[in-house]
Short mmCIF file of C-alpha atoms in Angstrom, two decimals:
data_model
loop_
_atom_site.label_atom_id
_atom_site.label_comp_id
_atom_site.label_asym_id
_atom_site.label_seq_id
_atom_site.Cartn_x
_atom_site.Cartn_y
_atom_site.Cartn_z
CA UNK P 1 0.00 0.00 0.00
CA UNK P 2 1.37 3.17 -1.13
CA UNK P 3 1.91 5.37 1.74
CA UNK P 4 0.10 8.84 1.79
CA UNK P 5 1.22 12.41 3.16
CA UNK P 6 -0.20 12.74 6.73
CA UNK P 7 -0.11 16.41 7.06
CA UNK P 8 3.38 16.80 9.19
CA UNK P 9 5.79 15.65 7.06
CA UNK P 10 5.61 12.07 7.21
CA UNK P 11 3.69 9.53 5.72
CA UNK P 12 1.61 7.31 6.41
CA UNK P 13 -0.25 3.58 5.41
CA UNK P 14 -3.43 4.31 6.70
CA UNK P 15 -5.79 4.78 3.75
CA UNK P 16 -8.10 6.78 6.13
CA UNK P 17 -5.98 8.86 7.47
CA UNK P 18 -6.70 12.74 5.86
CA UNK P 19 -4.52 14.88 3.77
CA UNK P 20 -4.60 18.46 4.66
CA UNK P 21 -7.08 18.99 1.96
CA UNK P 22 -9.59 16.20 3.30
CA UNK P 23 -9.12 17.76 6.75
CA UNK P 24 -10.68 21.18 5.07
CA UNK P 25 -13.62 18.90 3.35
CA UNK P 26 -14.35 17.28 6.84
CA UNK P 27 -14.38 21.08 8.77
CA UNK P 28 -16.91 21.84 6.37
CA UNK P 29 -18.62 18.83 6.33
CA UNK P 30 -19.26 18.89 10.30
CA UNK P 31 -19.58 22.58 9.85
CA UNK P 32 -22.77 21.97 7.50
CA UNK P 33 -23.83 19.56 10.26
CA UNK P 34 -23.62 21.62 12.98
CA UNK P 35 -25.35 24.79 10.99
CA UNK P 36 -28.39 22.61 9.13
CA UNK P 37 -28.72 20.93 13.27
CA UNK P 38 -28.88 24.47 14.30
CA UNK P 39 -30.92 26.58 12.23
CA UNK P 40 -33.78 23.43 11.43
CA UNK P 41 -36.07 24.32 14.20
CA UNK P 42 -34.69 27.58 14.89
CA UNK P 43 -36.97 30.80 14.71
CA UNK P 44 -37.16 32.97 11.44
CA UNK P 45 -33.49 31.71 10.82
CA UNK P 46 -35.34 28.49 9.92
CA UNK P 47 -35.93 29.72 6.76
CA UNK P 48 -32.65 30.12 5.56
CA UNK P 49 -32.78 26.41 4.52
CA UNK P 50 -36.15 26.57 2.87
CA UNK P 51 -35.06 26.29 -0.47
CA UNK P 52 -32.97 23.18 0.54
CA UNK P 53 -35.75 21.26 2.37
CA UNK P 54 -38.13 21.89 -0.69
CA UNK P 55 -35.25 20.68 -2.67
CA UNK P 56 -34.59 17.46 -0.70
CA UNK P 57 -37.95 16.85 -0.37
CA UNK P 58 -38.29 16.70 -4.55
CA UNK P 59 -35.20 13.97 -4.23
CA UNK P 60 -36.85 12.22 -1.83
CA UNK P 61 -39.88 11.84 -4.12
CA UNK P 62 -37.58 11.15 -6.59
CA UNK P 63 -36.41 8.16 -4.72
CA UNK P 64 -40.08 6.51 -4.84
CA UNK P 65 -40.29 7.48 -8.35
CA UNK P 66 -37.32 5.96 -9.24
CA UNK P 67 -37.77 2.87 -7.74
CA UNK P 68 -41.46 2.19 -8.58
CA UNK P 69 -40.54 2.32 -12.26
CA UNK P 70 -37.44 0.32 -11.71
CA UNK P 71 -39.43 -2.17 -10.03
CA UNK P 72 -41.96 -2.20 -13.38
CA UNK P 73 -44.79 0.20 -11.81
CA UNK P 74 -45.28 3.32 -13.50
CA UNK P 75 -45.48 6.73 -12.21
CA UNK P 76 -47.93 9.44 -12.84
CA UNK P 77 -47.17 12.18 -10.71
CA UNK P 78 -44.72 14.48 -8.39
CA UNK P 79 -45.43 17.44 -6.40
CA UNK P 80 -44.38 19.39 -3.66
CA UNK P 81 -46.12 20.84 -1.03
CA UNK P 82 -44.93 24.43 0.43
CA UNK P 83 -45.39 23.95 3.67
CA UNK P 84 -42.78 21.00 3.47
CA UNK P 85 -44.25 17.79 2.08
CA UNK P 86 -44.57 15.44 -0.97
CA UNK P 87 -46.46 13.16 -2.49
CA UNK P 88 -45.59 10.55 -5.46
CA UNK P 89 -48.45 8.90 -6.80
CA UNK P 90 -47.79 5.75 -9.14
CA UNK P 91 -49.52 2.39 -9.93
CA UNK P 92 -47.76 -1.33 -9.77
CA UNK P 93 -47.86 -4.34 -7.88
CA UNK P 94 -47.00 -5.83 -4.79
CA UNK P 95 -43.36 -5.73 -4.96
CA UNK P 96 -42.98 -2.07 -6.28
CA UNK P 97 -45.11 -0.73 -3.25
CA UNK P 98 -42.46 -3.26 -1.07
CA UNK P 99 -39.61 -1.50 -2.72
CA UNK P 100 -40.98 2.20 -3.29
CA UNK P 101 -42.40 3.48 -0.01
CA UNK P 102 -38.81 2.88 1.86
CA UNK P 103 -36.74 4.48 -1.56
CA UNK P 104 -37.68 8.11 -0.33
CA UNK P 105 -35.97 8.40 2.67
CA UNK P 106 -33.30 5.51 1.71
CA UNK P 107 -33.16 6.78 -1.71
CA UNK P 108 -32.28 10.01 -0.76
CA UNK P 109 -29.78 9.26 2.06
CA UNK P 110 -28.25 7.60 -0.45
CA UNK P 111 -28.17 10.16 -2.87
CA UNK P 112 -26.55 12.43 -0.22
CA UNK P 113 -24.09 9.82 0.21
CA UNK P 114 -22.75 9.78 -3.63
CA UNK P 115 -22.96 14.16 -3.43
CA UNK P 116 -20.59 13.60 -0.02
CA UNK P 117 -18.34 10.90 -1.14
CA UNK P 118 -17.86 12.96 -4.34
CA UNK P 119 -17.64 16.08 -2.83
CA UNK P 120 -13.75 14.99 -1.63
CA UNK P 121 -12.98 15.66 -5.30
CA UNK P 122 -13.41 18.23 -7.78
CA UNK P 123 -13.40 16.10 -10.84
CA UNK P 124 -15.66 13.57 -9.09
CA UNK P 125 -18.19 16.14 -7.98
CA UNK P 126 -18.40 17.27 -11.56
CA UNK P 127 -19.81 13.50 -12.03
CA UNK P 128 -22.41 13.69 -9.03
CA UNK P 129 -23.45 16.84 -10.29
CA UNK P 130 -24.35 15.19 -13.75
CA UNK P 131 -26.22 12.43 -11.73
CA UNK P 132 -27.95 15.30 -9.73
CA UNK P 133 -28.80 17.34 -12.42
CA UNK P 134 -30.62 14.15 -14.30
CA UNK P 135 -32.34 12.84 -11.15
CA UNK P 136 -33.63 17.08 -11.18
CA UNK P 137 -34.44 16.85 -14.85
CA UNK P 138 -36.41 13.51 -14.42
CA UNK P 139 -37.97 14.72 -11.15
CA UNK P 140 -39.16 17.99 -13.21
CA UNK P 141 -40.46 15.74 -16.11
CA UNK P 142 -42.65 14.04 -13.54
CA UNK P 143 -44.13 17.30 -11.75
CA UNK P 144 -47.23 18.28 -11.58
CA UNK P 145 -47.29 21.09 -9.39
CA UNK P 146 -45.15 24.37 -10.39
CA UNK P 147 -43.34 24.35 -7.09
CA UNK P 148 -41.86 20.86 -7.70
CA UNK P 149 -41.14 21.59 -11.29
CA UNK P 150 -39.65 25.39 -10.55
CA UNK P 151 -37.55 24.08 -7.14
CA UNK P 152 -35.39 21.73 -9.22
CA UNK P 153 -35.28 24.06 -12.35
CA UNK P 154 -33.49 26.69 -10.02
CA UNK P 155 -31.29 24.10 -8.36
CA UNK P 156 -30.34 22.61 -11.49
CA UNK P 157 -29.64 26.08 -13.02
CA UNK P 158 -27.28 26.62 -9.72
CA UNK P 159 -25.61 23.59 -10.28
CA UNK P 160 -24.98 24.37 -14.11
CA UNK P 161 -23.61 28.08 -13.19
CA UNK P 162 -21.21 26.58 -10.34
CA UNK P 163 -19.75 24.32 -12.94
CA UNK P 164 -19.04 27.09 -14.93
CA UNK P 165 -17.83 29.35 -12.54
CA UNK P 166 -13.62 29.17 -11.93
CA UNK P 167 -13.31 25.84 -13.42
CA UNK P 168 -16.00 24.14 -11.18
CA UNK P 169 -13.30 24.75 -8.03
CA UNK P 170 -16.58 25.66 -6.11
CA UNK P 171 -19.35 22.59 -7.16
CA UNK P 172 -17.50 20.73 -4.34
CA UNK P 173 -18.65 22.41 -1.64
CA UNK P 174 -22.30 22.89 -3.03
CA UNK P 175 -22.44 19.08 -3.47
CA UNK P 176 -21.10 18.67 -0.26
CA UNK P 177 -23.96 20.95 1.06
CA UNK P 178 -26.57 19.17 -0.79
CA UNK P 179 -25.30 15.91 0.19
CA UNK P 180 -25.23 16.42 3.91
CA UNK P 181 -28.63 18.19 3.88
CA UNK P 182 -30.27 15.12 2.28
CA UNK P 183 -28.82 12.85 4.43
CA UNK P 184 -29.59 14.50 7.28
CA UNK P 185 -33.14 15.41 6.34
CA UNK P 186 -33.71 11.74 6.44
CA UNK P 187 -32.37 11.07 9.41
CA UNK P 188 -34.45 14.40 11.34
CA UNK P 189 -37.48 13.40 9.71
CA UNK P 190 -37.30 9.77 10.97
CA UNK P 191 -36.11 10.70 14.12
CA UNK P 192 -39.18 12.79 14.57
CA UNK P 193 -40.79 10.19 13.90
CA UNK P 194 -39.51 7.78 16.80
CA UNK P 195 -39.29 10.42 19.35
CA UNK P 196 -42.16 12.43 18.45
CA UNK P 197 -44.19 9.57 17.33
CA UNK P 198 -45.38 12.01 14.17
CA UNK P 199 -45.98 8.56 12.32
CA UNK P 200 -49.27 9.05 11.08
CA UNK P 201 -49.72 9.13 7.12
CA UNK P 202 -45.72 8.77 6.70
CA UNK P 203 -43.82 6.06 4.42
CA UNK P 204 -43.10 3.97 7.66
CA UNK P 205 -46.76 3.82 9.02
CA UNK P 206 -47.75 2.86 5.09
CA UNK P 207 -45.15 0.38 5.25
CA UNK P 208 -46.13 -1.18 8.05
CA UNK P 209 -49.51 -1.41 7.62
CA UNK P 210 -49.05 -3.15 4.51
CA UNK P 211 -45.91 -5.30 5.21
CA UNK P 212 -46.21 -5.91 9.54
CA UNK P 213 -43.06 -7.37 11.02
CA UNK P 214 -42.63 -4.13 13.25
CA UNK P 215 -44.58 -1.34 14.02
CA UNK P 216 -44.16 2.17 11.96
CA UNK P 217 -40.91 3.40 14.51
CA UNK P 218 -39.51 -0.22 13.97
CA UNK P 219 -39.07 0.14 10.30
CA UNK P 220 -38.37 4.01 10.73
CA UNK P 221 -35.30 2.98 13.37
CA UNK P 222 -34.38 0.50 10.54
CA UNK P 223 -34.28 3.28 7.65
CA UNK P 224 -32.36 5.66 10.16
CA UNK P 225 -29.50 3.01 10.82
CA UNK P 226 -29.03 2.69 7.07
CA UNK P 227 -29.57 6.35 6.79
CA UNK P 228 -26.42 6.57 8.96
CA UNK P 229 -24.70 4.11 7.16
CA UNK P 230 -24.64 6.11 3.72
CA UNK P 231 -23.56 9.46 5.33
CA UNK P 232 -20.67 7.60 7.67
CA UNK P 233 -19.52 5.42 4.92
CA UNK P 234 -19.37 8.35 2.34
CA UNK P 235 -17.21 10.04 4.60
CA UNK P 236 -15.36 7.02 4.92
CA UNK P 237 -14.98 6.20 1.64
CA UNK P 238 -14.52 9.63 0.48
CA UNK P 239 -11.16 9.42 2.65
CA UNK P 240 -9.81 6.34 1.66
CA UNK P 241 -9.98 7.04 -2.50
CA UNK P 242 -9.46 10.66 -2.86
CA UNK P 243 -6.04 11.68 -1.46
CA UNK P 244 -5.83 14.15 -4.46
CA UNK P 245 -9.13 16.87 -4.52
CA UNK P 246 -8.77 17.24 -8.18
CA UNK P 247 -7.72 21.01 -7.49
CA UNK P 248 -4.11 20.80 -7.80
CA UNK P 249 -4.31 19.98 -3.86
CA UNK P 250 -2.53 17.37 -1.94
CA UNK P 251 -1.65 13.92 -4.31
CA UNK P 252 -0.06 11.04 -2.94
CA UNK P 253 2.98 9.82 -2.32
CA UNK P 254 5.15 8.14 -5.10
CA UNK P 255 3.54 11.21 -7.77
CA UNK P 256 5.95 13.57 -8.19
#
């Protein structure tokens, strides 16, 4: 194993152990945290993230719309709601209810993981923002409410400008943003959910009305662990393959 600069002049073997660069990604990675954790219930400030819930929330629909037509059902709808909700209505069978109703929340934790992972890497967030801007594109094509259709329009027009801008240099830490912000959406939402017990009429309470095995906070406890799984082993991930950011940063050891 090749070693890799560890930030004071030696090297070292552990894949997972950050170059200077990756130290700045994960500041601003538990920086986002610690700001989204903040301002999400906060007064008037709340709003600040507005246009990123109503985003997340169209990825999140995405997520059953995605699967219910992978899993041969066919969707007919999108929309958004302003004050903070979705709704994806499609038609199919057994199995693509089984696999649709968990893809939102699972779908788009694992979305945000891809934007974090990539965001370690200019060149590679230059690929997740191709991915994002066709899961926007598709999510627009299914809309039926302006909101829905004029939310990812706007995002996907930011996401197109940052590319442009400075070489791209900046779509890192915009897909970083979005990437953290849709996992941890997920993970809020569900743990409001389990601790609030605001289960009625959500994906879980659906789920387990249909499926059984555990109650609604069973399967929501469920979708949070893998929820957590997705952000942590981005992170991880993100680490281990991306010793160079792709911005004339820090490279490995051995390139000279």
């Amino acid at each position: 194993m090749a070693p890799v600069p560890n930030g004071s002049g030696g090297t070292s073997t552990n894949l997972l152990a950050p170059t200077p660069d990756q130290v700045t990604t994960l500041w601003f990675i538990g920086g986002y945290l610690v700001g989204i954790l903040i301002l999400w219930q906060m007064p008037y400030l709340k709003h600040l993230l507005y246009p990123f819930k109503l985003v997340t929330i169209g990825l999140h629909e995405f997520g059953h719309a995605c699967m219910a037509c992978v899993s041969g059902g066919k969707v007919k709808s999108i929309t958004v709601d302003p004050n903070l909700g979705g709704l994806t209505t499609y038609v199919g069978n057994r199995r693509t209810q089984c696999l649709a109703l968990p893809a939102g929340y699972l779908g788009s934790s694992f979305l945000g993981g891809i934007l974090v992972f990539c965001g370690f890497n200019v060149t590679a967030s230059k690929g997740a923002a191709i991915m994002l801007i066709v899961c926007l594109v598709l999510t627009m094509f299914w809309a039926r409410n302006l909101l829905a259709f004029g939310v990812c329009l706007f995002f996907a027009g930011i996401v197109g400008f940052l590319w442009w801008l400075d070489g791209g240099k900046h779509l890192k830490y915009f897909t970083l943003f979005l990437g953290v912000m849709s996992c941890i959406y997920s993970i809020l939402e569900i743990l409001d959910m389990l601790v609030l017990r605001k289960s009625n009429g959500s994906d879980a309470e659906q789920f387990a009305e249909k499926y059984g095995i555990f109650p609604a906070q069973g399967w929501g406890f469920i979708w949070l662990l893998i929820s957590l799984i997705f952000l942590v082993g981005a992170v991880l991930a993100g680490l281990a393959a991306f010793k160079d950011d792709g911005a004339g940063g820090t490279k490995s050891a051995g390139a000279n």
